Coordinates of C-alpha atoms and ligand atoms in Angstrom, one line a residue:
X136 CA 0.0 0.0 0.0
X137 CA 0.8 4.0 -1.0
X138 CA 2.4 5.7 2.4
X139 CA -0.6 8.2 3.4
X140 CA -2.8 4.2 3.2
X141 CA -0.3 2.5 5.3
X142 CA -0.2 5.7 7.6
X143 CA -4.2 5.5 8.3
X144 CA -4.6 2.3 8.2
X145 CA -1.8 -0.2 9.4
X146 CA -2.4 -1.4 13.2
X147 CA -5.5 0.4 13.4
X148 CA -8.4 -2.1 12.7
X149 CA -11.9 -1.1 13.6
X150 CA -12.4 -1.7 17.6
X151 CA -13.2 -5.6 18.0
X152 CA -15.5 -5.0 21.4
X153 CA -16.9 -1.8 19.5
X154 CA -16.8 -1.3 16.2
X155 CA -15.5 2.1 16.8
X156 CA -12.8 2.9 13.9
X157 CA -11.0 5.1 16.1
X158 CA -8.3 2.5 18.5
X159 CA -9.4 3.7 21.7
X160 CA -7.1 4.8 24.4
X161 CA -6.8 1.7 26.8
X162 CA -5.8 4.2 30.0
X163 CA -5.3 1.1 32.0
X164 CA -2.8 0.0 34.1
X165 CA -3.5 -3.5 33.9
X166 CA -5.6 -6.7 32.2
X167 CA -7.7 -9.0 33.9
X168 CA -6.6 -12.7 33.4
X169 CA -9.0 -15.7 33.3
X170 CA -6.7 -17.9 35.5
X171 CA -3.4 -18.2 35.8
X172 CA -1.4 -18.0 32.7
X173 CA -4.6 -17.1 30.6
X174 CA -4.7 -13.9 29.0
X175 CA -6.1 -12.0 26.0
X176 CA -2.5 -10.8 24.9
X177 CA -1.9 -8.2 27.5
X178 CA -0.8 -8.5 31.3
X179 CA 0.5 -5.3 32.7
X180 CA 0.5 -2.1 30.8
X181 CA 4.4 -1.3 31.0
X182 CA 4.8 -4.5 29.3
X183 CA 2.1 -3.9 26.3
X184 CA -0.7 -1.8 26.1
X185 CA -3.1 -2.0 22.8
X186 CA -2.9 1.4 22.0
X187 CA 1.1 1.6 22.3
X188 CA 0.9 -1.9 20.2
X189 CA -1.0 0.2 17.4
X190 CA 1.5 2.9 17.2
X191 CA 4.3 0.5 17.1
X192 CA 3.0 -1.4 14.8
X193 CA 1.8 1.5 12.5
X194 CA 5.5 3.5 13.0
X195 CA 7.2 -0.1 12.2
X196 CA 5.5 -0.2 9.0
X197 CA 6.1 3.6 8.2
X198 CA 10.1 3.1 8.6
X199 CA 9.9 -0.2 6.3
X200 CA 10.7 -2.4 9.6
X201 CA 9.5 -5.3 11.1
X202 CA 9.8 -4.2 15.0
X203 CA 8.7 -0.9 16.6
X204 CA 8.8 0.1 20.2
X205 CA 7.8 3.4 21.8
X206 CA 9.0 5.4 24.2
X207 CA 8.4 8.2 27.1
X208 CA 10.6 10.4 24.9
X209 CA 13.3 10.7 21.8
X210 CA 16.2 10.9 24.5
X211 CA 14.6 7.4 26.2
X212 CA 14.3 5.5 22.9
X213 CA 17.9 6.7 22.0
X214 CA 18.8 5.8 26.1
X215 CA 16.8 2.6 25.2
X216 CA 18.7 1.6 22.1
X217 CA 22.3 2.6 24.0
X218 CA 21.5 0.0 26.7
X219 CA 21.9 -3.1 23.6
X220 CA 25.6 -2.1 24.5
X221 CA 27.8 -2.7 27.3
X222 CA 30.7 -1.1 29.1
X223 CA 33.6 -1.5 27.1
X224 CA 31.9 -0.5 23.7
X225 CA 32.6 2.0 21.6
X226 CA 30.1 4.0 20.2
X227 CA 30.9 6.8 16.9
X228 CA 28.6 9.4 16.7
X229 CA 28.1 12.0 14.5
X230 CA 29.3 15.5 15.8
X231 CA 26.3 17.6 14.7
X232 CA 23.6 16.1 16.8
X233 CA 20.6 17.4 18.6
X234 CA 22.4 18.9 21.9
X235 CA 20.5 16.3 24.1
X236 CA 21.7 13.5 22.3
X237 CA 25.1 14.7 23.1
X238 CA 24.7 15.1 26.5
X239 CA 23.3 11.8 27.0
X240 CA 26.1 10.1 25.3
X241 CA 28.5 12.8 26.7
X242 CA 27.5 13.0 30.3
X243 CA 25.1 10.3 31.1
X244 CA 26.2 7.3 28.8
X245 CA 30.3 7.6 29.4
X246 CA 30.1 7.3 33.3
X247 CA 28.5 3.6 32.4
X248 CA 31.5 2.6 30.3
X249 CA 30.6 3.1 26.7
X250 CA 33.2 5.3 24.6
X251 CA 32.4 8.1 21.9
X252 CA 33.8 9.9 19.5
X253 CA 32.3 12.4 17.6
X254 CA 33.1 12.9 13.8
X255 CA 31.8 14.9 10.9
X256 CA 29.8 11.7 9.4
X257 CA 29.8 13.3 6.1
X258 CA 33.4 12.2 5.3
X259 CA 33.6 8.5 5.3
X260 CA 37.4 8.9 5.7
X261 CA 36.6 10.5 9.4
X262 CA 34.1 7.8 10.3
X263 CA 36.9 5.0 9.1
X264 CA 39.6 6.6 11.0
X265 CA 37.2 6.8 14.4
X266 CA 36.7 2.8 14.1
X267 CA 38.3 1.0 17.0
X268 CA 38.0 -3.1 17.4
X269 CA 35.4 -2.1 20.3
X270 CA 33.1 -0.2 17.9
X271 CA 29.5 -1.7 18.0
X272 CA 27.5 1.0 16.9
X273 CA 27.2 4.4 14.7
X274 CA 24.8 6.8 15.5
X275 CA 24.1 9.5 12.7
X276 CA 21.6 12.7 12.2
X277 CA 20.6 13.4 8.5
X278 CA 19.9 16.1 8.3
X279 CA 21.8 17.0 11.5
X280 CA 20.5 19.1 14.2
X281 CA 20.7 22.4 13.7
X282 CA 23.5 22.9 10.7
X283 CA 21.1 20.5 8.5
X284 CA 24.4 18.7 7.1
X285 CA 23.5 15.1 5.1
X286 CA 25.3 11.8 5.2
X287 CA 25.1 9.1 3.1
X288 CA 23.6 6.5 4.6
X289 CA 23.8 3.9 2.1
X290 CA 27.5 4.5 2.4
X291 CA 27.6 4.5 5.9
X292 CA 25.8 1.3 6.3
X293 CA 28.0 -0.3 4.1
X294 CA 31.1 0.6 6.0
X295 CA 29.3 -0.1 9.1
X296 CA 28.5 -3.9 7.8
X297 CA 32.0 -4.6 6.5
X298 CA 33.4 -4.5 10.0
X299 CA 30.8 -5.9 11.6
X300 CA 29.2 -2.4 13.2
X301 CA 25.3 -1.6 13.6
X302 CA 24.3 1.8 12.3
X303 CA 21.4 4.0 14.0
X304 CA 19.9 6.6 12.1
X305 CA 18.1 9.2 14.1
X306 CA 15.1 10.6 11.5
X307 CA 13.5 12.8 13.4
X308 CA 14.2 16.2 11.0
X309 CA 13.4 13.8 7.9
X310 CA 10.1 11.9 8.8
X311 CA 9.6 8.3 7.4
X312 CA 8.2 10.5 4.6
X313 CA 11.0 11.9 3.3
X314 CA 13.5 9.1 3.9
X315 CA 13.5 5.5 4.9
X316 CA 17.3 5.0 6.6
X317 CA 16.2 1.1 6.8
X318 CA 15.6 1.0 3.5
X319 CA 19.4 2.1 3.1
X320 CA 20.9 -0.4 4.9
X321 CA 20.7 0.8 8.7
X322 CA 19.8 -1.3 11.3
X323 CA 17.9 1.1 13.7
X324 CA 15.9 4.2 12.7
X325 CA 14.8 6.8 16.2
X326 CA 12.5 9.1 16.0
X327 CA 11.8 11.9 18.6
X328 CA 7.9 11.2 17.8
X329 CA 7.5 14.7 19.9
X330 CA 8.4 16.5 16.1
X331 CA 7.0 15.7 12.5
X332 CA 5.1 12.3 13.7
X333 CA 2.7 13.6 16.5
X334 CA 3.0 17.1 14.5
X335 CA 0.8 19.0 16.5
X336 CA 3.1 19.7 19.5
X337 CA 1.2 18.1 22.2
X338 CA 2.7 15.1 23.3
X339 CA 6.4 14.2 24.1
X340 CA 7.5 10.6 23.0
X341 CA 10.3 8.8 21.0
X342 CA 10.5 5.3 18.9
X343 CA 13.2 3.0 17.8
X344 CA 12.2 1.0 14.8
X345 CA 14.7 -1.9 13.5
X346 CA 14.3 -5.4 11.4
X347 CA 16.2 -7.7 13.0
X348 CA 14.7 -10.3 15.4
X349 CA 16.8 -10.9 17.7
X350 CA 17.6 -7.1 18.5
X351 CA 14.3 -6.3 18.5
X352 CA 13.9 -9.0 21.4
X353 CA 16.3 -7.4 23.5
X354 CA 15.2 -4.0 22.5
X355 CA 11.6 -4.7 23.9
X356 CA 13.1 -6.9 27.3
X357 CA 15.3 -3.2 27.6
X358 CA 12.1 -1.4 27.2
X359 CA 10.1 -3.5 29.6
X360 CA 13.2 -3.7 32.2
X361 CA 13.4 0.5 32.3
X362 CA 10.0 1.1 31.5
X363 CA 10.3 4.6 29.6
X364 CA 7.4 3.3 28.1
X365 CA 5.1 6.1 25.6
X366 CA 1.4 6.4 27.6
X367 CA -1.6 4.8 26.0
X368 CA -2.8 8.8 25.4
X369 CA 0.3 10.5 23.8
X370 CA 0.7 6.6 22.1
X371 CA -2.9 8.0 20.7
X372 CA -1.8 11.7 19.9
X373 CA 1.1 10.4 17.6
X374 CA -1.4 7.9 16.5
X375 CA -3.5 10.8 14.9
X376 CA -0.8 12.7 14.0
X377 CA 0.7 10.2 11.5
X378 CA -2.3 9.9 9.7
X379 CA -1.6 13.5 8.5
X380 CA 2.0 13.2 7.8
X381 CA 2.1 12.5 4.3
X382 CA -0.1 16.0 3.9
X383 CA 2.2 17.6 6.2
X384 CA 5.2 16.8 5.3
X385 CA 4.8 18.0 1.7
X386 CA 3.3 21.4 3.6
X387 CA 6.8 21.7 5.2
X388 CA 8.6 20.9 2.3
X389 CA 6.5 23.8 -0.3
X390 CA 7.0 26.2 2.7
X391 CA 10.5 25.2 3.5
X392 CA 11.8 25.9 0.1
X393 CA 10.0 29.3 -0.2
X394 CA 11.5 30.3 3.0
X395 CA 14.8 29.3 2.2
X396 CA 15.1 30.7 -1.2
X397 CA 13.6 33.9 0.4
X398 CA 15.9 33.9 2.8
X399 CA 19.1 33.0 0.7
X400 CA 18.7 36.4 -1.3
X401 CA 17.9 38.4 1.7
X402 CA 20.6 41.4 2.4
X403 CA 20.4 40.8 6.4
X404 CA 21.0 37.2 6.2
X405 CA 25.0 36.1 5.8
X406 CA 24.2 32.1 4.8
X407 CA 21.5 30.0 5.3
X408 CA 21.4 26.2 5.8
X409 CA 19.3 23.6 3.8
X410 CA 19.5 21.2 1.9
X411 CA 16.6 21.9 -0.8
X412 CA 19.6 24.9 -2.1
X413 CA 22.1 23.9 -5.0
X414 CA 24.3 25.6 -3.0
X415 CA 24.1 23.5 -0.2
X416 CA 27.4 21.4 -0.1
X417 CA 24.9 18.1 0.1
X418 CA 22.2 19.1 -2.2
X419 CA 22.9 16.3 -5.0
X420 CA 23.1 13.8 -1.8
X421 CA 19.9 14.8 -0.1
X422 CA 18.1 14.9 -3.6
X423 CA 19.4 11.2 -4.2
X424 CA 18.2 10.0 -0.2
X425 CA 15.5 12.4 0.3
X426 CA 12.1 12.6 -0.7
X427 CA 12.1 16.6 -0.2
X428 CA 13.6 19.0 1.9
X429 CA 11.7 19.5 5.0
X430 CA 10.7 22.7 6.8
X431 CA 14.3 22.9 8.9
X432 CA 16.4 25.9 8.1
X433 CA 19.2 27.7 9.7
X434 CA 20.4 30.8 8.6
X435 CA 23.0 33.3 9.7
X436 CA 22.6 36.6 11.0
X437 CA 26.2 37.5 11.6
X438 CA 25.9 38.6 16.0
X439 CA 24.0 37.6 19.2
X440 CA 22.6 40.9 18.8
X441 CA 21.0 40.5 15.5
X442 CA 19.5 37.0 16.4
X443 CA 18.3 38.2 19.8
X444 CA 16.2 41.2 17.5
X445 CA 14.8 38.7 15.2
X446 CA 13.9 36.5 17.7
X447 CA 12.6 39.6 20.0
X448 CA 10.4 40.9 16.9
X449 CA 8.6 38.0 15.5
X450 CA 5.0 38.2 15.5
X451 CA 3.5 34.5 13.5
X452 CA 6.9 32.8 14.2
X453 CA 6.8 31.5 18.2
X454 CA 10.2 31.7 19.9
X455 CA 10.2 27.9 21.5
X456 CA 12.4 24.9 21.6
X457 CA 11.1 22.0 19.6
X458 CA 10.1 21.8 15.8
X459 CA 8.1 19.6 13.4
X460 CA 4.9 21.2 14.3
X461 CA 1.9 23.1 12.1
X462 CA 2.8 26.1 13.7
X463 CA 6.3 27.7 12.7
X464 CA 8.8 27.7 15.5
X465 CA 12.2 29.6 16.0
X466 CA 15.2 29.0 18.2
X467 CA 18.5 29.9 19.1
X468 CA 20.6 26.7 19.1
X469 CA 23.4 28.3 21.1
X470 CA 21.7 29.1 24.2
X471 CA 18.4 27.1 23.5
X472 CA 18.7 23.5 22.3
X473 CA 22.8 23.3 21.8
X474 CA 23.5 25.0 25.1
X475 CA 25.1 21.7 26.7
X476 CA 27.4 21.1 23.5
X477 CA 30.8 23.0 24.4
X478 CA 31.2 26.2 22.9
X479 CA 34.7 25.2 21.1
X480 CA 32.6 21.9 19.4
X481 CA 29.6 24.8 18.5
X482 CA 31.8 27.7 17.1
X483 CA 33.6 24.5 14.6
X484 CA 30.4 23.6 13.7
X485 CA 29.3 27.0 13.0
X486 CA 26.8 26.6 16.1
X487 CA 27.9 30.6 16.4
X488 CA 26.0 33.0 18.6
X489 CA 24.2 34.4 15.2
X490 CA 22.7 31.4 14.2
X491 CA 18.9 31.2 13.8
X492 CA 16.8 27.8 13.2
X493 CA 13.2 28.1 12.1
X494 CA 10.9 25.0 12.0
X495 CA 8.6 26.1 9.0
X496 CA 5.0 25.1 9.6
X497 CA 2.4 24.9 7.2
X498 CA 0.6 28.2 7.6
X499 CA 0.2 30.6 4.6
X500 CA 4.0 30.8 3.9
X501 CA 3.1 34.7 2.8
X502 CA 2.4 35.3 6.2
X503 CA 6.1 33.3 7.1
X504 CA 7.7 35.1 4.8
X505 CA 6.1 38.4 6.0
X506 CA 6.5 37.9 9.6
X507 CA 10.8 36.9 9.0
X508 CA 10.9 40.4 7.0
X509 CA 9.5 42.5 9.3
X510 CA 11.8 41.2 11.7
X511 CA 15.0 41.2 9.7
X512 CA 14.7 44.9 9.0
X513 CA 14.8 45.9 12.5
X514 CA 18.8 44.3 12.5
Ligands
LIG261 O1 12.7 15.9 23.1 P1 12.7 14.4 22.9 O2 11.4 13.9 22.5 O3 13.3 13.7 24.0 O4 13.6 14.2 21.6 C1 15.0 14.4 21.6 C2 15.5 14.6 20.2 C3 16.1 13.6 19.5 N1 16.6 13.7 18.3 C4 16.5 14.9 17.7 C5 17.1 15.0 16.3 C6 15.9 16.0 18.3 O5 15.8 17.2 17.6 C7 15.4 15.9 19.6 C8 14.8 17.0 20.3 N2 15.0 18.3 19.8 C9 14.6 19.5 20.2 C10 13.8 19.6 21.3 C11 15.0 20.6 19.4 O6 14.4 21.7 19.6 O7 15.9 20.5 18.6

């Protein structure tokens, strides 16, 4: 079946007690067993509940996997998925990544044993030269989080497979929509479900999706064990959400590239970031993986001043952490969401004090493109 079928339809059969063509949300802590060891499939709601079930099945199907799990949050899934590991591994990780994700692995994850190091993913040669004969695992953003930079994943996964490594994709900026990293040859796909999934920014929750069995096994005993488990009501949000994505997403994609072009030939902005523009140093990459651009943008406006005025004077555009929402959302990645990355790693990634990221929503983009003027000019 088409996407926008599979994202209405797949987990989601008509109630069985009910009819009702909506899954309901089971807000139950537990199930009621005939006798001992006799069940109707559920036991205790950390362990399964139906409506969870539904989303993971429907977001496993999405991603082109077999196995999905949801979680309390992006950070738990990609907690969830660190945990296949042990002390003593080595982990290489890209080193543009949402700030979180950083810290976990940074501040969290090291004191348990597991080794990072963080490369530009990009160049294969830097990912090569990173690989130790403890390295289980490489753990990429494309497009990364907030300099929108694009890897080749098929290329990745390749190198990844001839030594023997897994490869984690975290697709949150993308969608399923615009790219399917299983489909390329990684092993793991994460979402932040909190963005472009649930898409209405009203719930907080995260997924791993993956193919292979025996992962997937441990991946849902890990899950069970911690219990960062999504809720049977924000498993329902995303629920609804996804069966809007396909419509979304090409929303943010038609608005992105307005906004983008508008603001590449704007005289206050010094360089903007995405890769929908021939100019961006990935553009014949993300064409090739990609399915669209998206609605992420970054874009320079030279000082902390001029940011702090653009941000100050927007009107339509809400100054707020987060993204992948209808409504259009702008940030400052140095002090917002890349605050806990250290300002030596930001400034060589261009994470500079003048850097502005806007998460396009689908509104009239007049009224975007409006808004980011009016603001501009009071630089
Ligand atoms: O916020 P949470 O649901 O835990 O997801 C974390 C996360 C994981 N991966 C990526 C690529 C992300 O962007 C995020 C969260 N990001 C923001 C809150 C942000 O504004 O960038």
């Amino acid at each position: 079946m088409g996407f926008s079928t599979d994202a209405i339809h797949v987990g989601q059969e008509p109630d069985p007690a009910t009819g009702a063509i909506i899954v309901p949300i089971y807000q139950t802590s537990t199930f009621v067993q005939e006798e001992l060891g006799k069940n109707k499939g559920f036991e205790y709601a950390r362990t399964a509940n139906p409506t969870r079930v539904a989303l993971e099945k429907n977001l496993a199907c999405l991603e082109g996997g077999r196995f999905g799990y949801a979680f309390a949050s992006g950070m738990a899934a990609t907690n969830a998925l660190l945990t296949l590991f042990k002390a003593g591994d080595h982990v290489i990780a890209g080193h543009d990544l949402y700030g979180g994700t950083f810290r976990l692995f940074d501040r969290v994850l090291k004191n348990f044993g597991l080794g990072f190091s963080f490369v530009n993913t990009c160049a294969l040669a830097e990912i090569e030269k990173a690989i130790h004969p403890n390295t289980r695992l490489i753990f990429i953003e494309t497009p990364t989080n907030p300099i929108m930079q694009i890897t080749d994943m098929e290329a990745v996964a390749k190198l990844a497979h001839q030594r023997e490594i897994l490869m984690a994709v975290d697709n949150t900026f993308a969608s399923p929509y615009l790219q399917r990293p299983l489909g390329l040859g990684a092993d793991f796909v994460v979402h932040s479900t909190t963005k472009y999934l649930n898409g209405h920014s009203d719930g907080v929750g995260g997924a791993v999706i993956l193919n292979d069995a025996a992962l997937a096994e441990r991946l849902k005993f890990i899950q069970n064990a911690a219990g960062a488990i999504l809720g049977p009501m924000d498993s329902w949000l995303v629920l609804r959400g996804v069966k809007t994505l396909a419509l979304r997403m090409a929303r943010h994609n038609e608005n992105g590239m307005v906004m983008a072009k508008h603001l590449d030939g704007h005289p206050k902005v010094k360089h903007v970031n995405y890769p929908g523009l021939s100019s961006h140093p990935q553009h014949e990459l993300a064409r090739k993986q990609m399915r669209g651009f998206g609605g992420m943008i970054s874009f320079e406006t030279g000082s902390l001043e001029n940011a702090r005025t653009v941000l100050k004077s927007v009107r339509l555009c809400s100054l707020a952490e987060s993204l992948g929402g209808v409504e259009t959302l702008i940030s400052h990645p140095a002090t917002m969401t890349h605050a806990s990355v250290p300002l030596e790693q930001r400034q060589r990634l261009g994470i500079t004090d003048g850097l502005v990221r806007i998460s396009v929503g689908i509104e009239d983009v007049e009224d975007l493109v409006a808004d980011l003027d009016q603001a501009l000019a009071k630089i």
